[in-house]
mmCIF file of C-alpha atoms and ligand atoms in Angstrom:
data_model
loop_
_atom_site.group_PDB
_atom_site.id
_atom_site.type_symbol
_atom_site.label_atom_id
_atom_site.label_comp_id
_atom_site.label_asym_id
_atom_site.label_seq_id
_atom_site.Cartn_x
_atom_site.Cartn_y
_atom_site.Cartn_z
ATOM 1 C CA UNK A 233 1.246 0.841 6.532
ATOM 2 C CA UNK A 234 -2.206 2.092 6.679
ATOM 3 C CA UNK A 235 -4.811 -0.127 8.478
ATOM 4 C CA UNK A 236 -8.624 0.512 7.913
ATOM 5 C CA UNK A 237 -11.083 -1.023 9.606
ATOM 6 C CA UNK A 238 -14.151 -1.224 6.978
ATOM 7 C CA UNK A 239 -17.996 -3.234 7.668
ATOM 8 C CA UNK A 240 -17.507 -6.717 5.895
ATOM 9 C CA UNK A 241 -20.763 -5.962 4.033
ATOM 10 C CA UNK A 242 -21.103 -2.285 3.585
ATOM 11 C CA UNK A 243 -17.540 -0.721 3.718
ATOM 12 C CA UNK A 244 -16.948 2.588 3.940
ATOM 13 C CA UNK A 245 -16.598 4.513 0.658
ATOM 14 C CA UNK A 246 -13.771 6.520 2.077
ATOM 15 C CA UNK A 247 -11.504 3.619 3.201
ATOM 16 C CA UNK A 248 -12.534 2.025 -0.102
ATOM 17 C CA UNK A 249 -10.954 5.455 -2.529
ATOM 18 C CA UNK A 250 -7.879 5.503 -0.238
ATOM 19 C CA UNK A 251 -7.384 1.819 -1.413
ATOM 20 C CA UNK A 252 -7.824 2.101 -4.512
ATOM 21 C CA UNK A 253 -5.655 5.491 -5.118
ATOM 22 C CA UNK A 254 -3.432 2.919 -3.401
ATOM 23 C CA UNK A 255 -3.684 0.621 -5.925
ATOM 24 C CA UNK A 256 -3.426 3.182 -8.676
ATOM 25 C CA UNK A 257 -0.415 4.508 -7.775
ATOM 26 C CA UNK A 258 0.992 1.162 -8.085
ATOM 27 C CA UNK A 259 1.404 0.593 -4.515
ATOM 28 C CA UNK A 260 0.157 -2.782 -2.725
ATOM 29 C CA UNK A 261 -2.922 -3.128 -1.034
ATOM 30 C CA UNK A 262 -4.016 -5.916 0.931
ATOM 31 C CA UNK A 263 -7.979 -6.948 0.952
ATOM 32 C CA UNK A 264 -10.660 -9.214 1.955
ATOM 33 C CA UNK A 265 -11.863 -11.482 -0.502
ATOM 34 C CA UNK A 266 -14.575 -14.737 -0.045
ATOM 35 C CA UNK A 267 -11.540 -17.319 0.194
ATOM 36 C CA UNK A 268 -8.459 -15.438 1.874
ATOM 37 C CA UNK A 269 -6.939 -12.183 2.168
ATOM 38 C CA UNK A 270 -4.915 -10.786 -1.191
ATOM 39 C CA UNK A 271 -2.507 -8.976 -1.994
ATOM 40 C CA UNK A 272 -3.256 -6.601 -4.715
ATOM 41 C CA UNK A 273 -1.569 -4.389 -6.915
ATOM 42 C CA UNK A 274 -2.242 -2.714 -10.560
ATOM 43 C CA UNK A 275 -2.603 -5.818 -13.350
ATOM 44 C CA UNK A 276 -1.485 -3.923 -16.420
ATOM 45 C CA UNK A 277 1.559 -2.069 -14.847
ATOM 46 C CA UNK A 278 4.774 -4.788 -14.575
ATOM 47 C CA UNK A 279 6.552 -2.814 -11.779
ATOM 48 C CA UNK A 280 3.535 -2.912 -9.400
ATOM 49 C CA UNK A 281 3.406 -6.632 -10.096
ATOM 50 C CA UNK A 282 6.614 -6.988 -9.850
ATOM 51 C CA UNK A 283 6.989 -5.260 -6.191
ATOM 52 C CA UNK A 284 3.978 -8.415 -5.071
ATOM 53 C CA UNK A 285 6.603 -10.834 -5.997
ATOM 54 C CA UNK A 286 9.455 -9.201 -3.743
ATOM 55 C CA UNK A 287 7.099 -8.439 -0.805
ATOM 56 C CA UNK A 288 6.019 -12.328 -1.139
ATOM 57 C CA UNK A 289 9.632 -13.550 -1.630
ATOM 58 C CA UNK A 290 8.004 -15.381 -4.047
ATOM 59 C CA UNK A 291 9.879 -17.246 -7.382
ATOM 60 C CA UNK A 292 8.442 -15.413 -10.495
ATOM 61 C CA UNK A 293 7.587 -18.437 -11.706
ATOM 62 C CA UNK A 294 4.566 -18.510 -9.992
ATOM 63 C CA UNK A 295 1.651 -16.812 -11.942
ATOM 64 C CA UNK A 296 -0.724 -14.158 -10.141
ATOM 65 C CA UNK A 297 -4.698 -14.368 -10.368
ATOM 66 C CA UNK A 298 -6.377 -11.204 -11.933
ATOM 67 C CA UNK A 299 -9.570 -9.949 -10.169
ATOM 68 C CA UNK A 300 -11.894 -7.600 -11.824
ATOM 69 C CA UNK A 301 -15.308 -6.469 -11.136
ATOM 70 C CA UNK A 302 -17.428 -8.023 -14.233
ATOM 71 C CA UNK A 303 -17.188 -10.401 -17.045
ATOM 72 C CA UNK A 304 -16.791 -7.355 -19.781
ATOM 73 C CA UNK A 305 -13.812 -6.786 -17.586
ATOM 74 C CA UNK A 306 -12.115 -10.281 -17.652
ATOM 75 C CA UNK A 307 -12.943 -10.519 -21.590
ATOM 76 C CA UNK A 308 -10.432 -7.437 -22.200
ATOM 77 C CA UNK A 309 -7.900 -9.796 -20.270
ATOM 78 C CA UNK A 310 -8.545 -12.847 -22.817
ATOM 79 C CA UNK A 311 -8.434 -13.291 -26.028
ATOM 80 C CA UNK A 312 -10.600 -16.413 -26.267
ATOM 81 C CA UNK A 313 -14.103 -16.639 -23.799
ATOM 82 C CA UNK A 314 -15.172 -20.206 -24.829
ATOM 83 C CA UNK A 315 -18.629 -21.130 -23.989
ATOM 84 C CA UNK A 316 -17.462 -22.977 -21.195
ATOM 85 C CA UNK A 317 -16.325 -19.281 -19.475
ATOM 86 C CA UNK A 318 -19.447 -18.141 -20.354
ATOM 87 C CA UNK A 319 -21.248 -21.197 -17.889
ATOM 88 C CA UNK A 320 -18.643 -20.962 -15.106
ATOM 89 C CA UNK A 321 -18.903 -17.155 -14.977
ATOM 90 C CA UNK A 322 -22.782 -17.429 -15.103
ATOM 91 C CA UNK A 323 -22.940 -19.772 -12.438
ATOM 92 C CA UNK A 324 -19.978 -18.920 -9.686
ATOM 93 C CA UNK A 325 -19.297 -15.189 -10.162
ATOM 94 C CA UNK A 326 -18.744 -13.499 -7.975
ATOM 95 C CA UNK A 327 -17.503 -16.104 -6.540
ATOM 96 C CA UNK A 328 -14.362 -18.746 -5.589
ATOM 97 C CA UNK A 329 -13.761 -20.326 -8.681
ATOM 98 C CA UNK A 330 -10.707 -18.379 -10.762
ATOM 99 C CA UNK A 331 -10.845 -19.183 -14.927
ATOM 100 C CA UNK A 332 -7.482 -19.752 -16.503
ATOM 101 C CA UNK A 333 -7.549 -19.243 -20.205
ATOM 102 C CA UNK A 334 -5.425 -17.718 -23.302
ATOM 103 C CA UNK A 335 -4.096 -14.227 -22.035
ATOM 104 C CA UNK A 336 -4.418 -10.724 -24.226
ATOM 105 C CA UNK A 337 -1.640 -9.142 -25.022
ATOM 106 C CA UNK A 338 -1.893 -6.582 -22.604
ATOM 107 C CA UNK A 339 -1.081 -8.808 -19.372
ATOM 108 C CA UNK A 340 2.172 -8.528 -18.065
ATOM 109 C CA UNK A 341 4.671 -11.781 -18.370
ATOM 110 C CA UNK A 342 5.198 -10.584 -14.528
ATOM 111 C CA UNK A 343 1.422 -11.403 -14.020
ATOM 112 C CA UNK A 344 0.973 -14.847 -15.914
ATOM 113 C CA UNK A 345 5.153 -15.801 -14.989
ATOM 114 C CA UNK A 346 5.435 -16.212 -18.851
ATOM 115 C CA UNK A 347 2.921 -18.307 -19.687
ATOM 116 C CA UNK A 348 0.342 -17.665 -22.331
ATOM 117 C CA UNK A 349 -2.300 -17.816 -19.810
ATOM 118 C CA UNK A 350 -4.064 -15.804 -17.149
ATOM 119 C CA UNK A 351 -6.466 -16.599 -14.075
ATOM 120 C CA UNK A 352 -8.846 -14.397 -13.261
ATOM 121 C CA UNK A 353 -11.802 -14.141 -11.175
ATOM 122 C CA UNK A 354 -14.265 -11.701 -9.388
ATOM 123 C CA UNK A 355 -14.797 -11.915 -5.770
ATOM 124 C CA UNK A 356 -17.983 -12.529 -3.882
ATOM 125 C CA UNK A 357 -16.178 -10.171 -0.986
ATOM 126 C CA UNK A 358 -18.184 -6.973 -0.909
ATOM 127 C CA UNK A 359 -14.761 -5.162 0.073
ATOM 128 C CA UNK A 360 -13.264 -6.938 -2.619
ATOM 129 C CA UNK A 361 -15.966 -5.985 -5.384
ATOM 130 C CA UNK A 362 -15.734 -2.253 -3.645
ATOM 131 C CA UNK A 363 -12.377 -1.835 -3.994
ATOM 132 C CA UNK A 364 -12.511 -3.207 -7.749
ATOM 133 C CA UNK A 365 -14.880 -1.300 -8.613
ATOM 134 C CA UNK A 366 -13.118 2.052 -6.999
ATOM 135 C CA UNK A 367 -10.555 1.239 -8.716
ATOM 136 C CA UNK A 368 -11.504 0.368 -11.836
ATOM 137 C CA UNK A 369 -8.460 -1.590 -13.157
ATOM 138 C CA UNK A 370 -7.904 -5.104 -13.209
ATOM 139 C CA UNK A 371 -6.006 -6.283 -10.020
ATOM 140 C CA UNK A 372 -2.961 -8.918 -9.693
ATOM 141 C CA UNK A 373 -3.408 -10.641 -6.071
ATOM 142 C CA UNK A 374 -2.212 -13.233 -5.120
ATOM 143 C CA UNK A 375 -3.211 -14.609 -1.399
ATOM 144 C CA UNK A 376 -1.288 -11.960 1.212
ATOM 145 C CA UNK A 377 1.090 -14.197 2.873
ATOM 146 C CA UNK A 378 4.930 -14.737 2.793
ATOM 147 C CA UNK A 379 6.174 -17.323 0.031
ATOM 148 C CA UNK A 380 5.298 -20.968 1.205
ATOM 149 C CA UNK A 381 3.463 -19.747 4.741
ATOM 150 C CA UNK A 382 0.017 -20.258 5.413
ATOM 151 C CA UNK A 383 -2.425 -18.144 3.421
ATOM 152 C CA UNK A 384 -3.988 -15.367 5.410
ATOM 153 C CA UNK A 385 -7.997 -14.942 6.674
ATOM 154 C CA UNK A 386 -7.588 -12.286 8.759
ATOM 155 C CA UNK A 387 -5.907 -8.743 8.505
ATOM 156 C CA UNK A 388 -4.314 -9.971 11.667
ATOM 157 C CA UNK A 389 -2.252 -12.862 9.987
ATOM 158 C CA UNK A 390 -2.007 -10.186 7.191
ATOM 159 C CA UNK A 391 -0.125 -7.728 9.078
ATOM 160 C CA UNK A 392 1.967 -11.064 10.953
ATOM 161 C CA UNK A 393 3.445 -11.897 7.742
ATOM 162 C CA UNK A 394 3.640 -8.689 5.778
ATOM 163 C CA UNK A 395 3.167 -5.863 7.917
ATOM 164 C CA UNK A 396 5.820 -3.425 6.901
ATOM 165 C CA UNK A 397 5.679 -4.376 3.083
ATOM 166 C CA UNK A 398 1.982 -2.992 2.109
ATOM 167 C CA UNK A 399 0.642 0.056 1.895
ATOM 168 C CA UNK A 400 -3.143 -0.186 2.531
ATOM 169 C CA UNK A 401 -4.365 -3.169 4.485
ATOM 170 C CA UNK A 402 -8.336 -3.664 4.805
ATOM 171 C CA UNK A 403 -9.467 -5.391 7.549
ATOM 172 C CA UNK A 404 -13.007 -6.639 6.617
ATOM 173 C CA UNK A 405 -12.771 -9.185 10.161
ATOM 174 C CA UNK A 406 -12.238 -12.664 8.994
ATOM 175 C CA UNK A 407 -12.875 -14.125 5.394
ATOM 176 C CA UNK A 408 -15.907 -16.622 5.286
ATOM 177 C CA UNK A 409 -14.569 -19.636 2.683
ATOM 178 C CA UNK A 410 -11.746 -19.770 4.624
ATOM 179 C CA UNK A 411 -9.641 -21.616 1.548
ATOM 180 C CA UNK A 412 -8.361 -20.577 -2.531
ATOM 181 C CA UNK A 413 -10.353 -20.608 -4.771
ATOM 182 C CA UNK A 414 -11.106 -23.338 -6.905
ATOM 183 C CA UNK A 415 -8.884 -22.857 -10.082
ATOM 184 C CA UNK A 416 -9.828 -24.523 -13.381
ATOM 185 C CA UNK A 417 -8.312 -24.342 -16.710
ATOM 186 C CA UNK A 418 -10.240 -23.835 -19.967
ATOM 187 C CA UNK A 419 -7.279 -23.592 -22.584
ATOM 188 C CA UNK A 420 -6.923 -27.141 -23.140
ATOM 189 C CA UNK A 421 -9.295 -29.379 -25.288
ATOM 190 C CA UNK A 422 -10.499 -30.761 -21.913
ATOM 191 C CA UNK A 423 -11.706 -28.768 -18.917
ATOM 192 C CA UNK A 424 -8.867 -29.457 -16.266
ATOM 193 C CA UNK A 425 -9.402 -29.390 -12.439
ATOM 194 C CA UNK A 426 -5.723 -26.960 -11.577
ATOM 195 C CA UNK A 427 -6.392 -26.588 -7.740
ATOM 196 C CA UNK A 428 -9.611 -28.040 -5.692
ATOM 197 C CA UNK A 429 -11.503 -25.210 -3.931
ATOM 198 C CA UNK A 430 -14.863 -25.160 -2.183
ATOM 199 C CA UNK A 431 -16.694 -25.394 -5.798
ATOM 200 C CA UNK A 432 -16.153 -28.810 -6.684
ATOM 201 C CA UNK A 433 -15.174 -30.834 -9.563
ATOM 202 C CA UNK A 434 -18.786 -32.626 -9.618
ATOM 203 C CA UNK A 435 -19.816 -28.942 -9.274
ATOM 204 C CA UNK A 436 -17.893 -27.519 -12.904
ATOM 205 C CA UNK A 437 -19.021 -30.656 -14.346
ATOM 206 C CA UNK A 438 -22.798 -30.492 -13.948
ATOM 207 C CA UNK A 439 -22.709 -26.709 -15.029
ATOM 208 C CA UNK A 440 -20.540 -27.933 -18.492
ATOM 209 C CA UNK A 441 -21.772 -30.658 -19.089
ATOM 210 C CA UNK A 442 -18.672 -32.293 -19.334
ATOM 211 C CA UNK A 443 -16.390 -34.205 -16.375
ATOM 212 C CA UNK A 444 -13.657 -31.943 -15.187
ATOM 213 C CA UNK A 445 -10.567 -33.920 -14.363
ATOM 214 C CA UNK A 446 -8.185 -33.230 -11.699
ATOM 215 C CA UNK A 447 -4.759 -32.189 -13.325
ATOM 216 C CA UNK A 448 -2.327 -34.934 -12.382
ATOM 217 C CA UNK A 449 0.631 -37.335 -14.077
ATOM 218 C CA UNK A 450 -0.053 -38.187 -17.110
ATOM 219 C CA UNK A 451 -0.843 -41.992 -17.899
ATOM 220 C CA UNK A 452 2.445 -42.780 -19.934
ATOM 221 C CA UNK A 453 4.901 -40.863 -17.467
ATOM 222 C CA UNK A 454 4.694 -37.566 -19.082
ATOM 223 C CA UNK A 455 5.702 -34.045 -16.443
ATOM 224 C CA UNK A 456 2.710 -33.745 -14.001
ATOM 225 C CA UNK A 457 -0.094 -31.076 -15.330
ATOM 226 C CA UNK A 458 0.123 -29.182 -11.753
ATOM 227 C CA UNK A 459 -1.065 -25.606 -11.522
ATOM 228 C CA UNK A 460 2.235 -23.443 -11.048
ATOM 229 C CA UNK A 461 2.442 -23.016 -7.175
ATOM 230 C CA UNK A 462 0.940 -25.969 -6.185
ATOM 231 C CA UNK A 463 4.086 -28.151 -7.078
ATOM 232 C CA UNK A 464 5.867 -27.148 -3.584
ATOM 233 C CA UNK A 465 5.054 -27.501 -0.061
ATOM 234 C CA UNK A 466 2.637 -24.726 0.339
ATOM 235 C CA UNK A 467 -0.332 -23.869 2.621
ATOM 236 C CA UNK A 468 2.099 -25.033 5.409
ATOM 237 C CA UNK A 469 2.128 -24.048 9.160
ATOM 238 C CA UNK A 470 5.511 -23.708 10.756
ATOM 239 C CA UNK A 471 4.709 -26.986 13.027
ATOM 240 C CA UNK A 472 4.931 -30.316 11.502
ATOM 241 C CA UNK A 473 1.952 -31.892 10.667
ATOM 242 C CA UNK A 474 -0.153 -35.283 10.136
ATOM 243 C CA UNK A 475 -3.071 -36.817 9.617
ATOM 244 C CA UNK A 476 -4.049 -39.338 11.720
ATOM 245 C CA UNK A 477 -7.194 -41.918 12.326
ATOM 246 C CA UNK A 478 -9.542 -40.872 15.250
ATOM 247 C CA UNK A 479 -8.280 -43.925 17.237
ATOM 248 C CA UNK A 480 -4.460 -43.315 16.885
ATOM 249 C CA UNK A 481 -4.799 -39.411 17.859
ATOM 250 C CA UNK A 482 -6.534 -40.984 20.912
ATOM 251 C CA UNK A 483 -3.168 -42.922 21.998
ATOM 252 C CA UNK A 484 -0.543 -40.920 20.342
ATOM 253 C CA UNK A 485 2.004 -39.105 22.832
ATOM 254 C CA UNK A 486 4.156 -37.257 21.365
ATOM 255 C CA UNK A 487 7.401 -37.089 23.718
ATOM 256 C CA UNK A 488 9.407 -33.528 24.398
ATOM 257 C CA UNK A 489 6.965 -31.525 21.879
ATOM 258 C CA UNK A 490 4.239 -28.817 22.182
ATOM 259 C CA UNK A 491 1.357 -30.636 20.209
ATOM 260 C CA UNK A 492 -1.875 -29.149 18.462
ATOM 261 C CA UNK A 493 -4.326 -31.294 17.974
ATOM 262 C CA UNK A 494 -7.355 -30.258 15.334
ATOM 263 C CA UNK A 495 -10.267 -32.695 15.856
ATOM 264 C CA UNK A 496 -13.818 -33.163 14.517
ATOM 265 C CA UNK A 497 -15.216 -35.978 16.137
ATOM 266 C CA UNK A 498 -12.523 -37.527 18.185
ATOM 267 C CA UNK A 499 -12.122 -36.902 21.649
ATOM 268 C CA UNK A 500 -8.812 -36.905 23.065
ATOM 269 C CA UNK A 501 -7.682 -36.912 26.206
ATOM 270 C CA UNK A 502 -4.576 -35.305 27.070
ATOM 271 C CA UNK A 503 -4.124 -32.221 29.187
ATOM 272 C CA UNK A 504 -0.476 -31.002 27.639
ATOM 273 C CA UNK A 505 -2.420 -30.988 23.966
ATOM 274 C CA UNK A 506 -3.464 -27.576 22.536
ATOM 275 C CA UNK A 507 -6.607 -28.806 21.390
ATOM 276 C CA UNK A 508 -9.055 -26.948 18.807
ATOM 277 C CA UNK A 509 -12.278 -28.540 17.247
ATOM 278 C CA UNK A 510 -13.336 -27.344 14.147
ATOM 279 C CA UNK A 511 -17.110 -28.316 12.595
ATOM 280 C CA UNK A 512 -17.546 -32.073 11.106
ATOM 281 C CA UNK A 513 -18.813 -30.029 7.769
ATOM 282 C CA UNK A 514 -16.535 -29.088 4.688
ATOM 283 C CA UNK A 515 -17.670 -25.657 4.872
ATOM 284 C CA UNK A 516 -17.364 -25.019 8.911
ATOM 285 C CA UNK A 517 -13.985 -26.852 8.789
ATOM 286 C CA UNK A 518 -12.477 -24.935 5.595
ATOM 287 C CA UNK A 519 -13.771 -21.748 7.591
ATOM 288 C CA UNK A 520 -12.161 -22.414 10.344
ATOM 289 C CA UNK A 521 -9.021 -24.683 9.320
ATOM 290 C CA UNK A 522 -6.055 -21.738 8.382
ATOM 291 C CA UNK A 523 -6.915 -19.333 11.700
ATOM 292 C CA UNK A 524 -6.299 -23.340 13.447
ATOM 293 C CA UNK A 525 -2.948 -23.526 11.795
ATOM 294 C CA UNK A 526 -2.374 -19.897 12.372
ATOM 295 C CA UNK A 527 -2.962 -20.159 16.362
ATOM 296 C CA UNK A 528 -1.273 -23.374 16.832
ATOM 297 C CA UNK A 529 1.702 -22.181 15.358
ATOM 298 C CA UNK A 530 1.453 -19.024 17.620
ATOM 299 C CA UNK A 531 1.071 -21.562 20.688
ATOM 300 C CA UNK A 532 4.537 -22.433 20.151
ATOM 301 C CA UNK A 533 3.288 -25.869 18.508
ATOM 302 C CA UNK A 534 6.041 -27.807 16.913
ATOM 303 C CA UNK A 535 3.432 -30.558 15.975
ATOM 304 C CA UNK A 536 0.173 -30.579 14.706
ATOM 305 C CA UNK A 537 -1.759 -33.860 14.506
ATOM 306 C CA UNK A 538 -5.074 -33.522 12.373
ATOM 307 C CA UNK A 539 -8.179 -35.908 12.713
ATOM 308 C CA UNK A 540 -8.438 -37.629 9.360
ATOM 309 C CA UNK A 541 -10.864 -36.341 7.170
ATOM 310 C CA UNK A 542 -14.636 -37.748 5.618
ATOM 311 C CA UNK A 543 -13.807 -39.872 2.083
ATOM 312 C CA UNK A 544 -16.253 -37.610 0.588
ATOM 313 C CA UNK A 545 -15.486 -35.868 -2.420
ATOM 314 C CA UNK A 546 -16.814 -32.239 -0.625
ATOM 315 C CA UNK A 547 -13.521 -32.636 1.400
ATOM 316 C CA UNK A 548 -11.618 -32.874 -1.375
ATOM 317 C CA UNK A 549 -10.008 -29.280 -1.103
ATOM 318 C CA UNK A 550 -9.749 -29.573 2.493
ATOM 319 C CA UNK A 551 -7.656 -33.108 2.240
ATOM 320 C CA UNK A 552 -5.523 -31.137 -0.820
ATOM 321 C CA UNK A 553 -4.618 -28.396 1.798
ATOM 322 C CA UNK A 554 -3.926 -30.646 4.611
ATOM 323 C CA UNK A 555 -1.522 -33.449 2.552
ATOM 324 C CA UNK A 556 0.750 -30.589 0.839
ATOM 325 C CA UNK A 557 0.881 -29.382 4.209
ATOM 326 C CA UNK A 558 1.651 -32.570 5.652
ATOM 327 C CA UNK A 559 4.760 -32.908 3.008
HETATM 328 O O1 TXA B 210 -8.687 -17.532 -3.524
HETATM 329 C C1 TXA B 210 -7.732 -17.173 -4.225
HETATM 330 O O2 TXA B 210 -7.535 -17.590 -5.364
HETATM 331 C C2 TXA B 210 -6.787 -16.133 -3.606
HETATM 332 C C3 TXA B 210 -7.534 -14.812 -3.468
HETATM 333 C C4 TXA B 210 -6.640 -13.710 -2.995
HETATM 334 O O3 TXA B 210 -8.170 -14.505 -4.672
HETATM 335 N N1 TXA B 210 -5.610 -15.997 -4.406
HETATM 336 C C5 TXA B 210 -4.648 -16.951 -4.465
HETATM 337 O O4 TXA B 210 -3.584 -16.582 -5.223
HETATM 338 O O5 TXA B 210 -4.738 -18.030 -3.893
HETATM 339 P P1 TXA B 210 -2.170 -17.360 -5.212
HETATM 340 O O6 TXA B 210 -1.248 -16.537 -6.029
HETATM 341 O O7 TXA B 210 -1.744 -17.635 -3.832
HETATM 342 O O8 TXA B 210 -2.466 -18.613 -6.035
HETATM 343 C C6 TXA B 210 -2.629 -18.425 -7.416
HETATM 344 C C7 TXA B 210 -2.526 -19.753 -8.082
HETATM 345 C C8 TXA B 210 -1.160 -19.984 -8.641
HETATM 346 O O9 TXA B 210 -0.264 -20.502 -7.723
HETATM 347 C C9 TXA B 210 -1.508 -20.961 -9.688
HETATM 348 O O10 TXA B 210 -1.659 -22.194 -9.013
HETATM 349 C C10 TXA B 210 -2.860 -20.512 -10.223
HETATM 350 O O11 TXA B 210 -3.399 -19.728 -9.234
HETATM 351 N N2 TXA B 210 -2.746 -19.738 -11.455
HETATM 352 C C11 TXA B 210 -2.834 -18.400 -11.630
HETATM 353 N N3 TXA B 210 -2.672 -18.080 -12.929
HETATM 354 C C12 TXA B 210 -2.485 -19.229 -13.589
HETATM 355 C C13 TXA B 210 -2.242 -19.588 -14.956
HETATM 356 N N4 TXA B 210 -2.152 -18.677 -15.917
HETATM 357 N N5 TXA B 210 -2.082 -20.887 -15.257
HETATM 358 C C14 TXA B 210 -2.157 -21.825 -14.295
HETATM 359 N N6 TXA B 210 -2.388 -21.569 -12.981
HETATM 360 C C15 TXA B 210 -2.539 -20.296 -12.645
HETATM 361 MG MG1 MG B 211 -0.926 -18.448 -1.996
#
């Protein structure tokens, strides 16, 4: 593997071609985007997506977001751009919010795991929209991490997890949403809410002008509407983990276990506890929250014990992340 250091905001051009020569010779290169690192490979070309999916150890099940550089490039990927694309695109990219909607013929089944689907977005990242751009093809990346582990945002927990299975690796230092994007689907009649992400629900639905519901079981017991990957446990440390009230983490004492202990406002007072405090704001905390998980789980931290979170909906994401975790 190849690791390049490149400036977050203005990366070197020559680190940038040797990615994306990378990428066009349908090898795998991992990159900073806004939200976490990916790991990207050629869209069109089955075989590079295919060697994502065995680098991951990922089911193929599992579809693969699509970033490109502009919106002429993500309408060559569709074959419908409703008006609705048109207003999310306007408003968020470059950005965290990822578009599902019908897929051209031209996109792999590897990509879209058989559906007749895609999501696609454009990165905020300048490395990201470098590298796109560079490249000029669409790219397949799905967040650079091992199948089910926590995703990566920083090259660090990049080369952790898959070190001696990519090619290029970019380290742009530490990615600034610190969560995936947002994804929303556009195919149905009804706007539909397929993962939480920093841009929220209330967000989609003032730029629409219609509510965006959360995907969920349907009212007369029909198979949950759940984005394809977020059905298992997934954004998961190693250590077990729970939520807990500020008062409980005060008292709890957890016998015979390392314990990490990620706190807002609570104060806790036991010496044995790996203790980190992360910002009482959605942003600060989603920043922050995966490097947590990441270092508690290299302190040898069997449990990790998380301060309950605010009821209000910007934590949404955040609380998404934590309870699959939790699972
Ligand atoms: O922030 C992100 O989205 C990061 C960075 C690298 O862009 N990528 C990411 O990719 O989180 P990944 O593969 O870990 O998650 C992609 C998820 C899938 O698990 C699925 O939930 C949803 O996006 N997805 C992708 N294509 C879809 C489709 N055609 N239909 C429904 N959901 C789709
Ligand atoms: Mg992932």
């Amino acid at each position: 593997m190849i690791r390049l250091q490149v400036d977050p905001l203005d990366p070197d051009p020559l680190a940038i071609t040797e990615a994306a020569v990378a990428i066009n010779a349908g090898g795998l290169v991992a990159f900073p985007t806004e939200t976490v690192y990916g790991l990207g490979a050629l869209a069109l070309d089955p075989h590079a997506v295919r060697r994502i999916y065995k680098a991951k150890g990922r089911p193929s099940f599992n579809p693969v977001i699509v970033h490109v550089a502009t919106p002429e490039g993500a309408k060559e990927l569709v074959t419908d751009w409703p008006v609705g694309a048109e207003r999310l695109a306007r408003a968020f990219w470059p950005g965290p919010l990822t578009l599902v909607l019908p897929r051209a013929s031209t996109v792999p089944n590897e990509v879209t795991a058989g559906l007749d689907s895609v999501g696609i977005r454009i990165p905020a990242h300048p490395v990201a929209l470098a590298l796109l751009r560079a490249a000029a093809v669409p790219v397949a990346a799905p967040s650079a991490n091992r199948y089910t582990e926590l995703s990566p945002t920083t090259a660090d927990h990049v080369q952790q997890s898959l070190g001696g299975e990519v090619d290029v690796l970019l380290d742009g230092g530490p990615t600034t949403v610190g969560i995936e994007s947002t994804v929303v689907d556009l195919t149905g009649a009804h706007p539909t809410l397929l993962r939480p992400g920093m841009i929220s629900a209330g967000a989609l639905s003032a730029v629409l002008g219609v509510p965006v519901k959360r995907a969920g079981p349907e009212p007369k017991g029909e198979a949950p509407r759940l984005s394809p990957g977020q059905v298992e446990r997934h954004y998961a440390p190693r250590a077990r983990l729970s939520i807990l009230d500020g008062d409980s983490i005060a008292d709890v004492r957890v016998a015979g276990e390392r314990v990490g202990l990620i706190l807002r406002t609570a104060s806790v007072d036991d010496p044995k506890a790996v203790v980190i405090r992360l910002p009482d704001d959605p942003q600060g905390f989603a920043h922050g929250l995966y490097a947590a998980l990441h270092s508690l789980d290299e302190a040898g931290c069997t449990r990790i014990l998380v301060e309950e979170l605010p009821r209000d909906p910007a934590w949404d994401a955040i609380r998404d992340r934590l309870e699959r975790a939790s699972r």
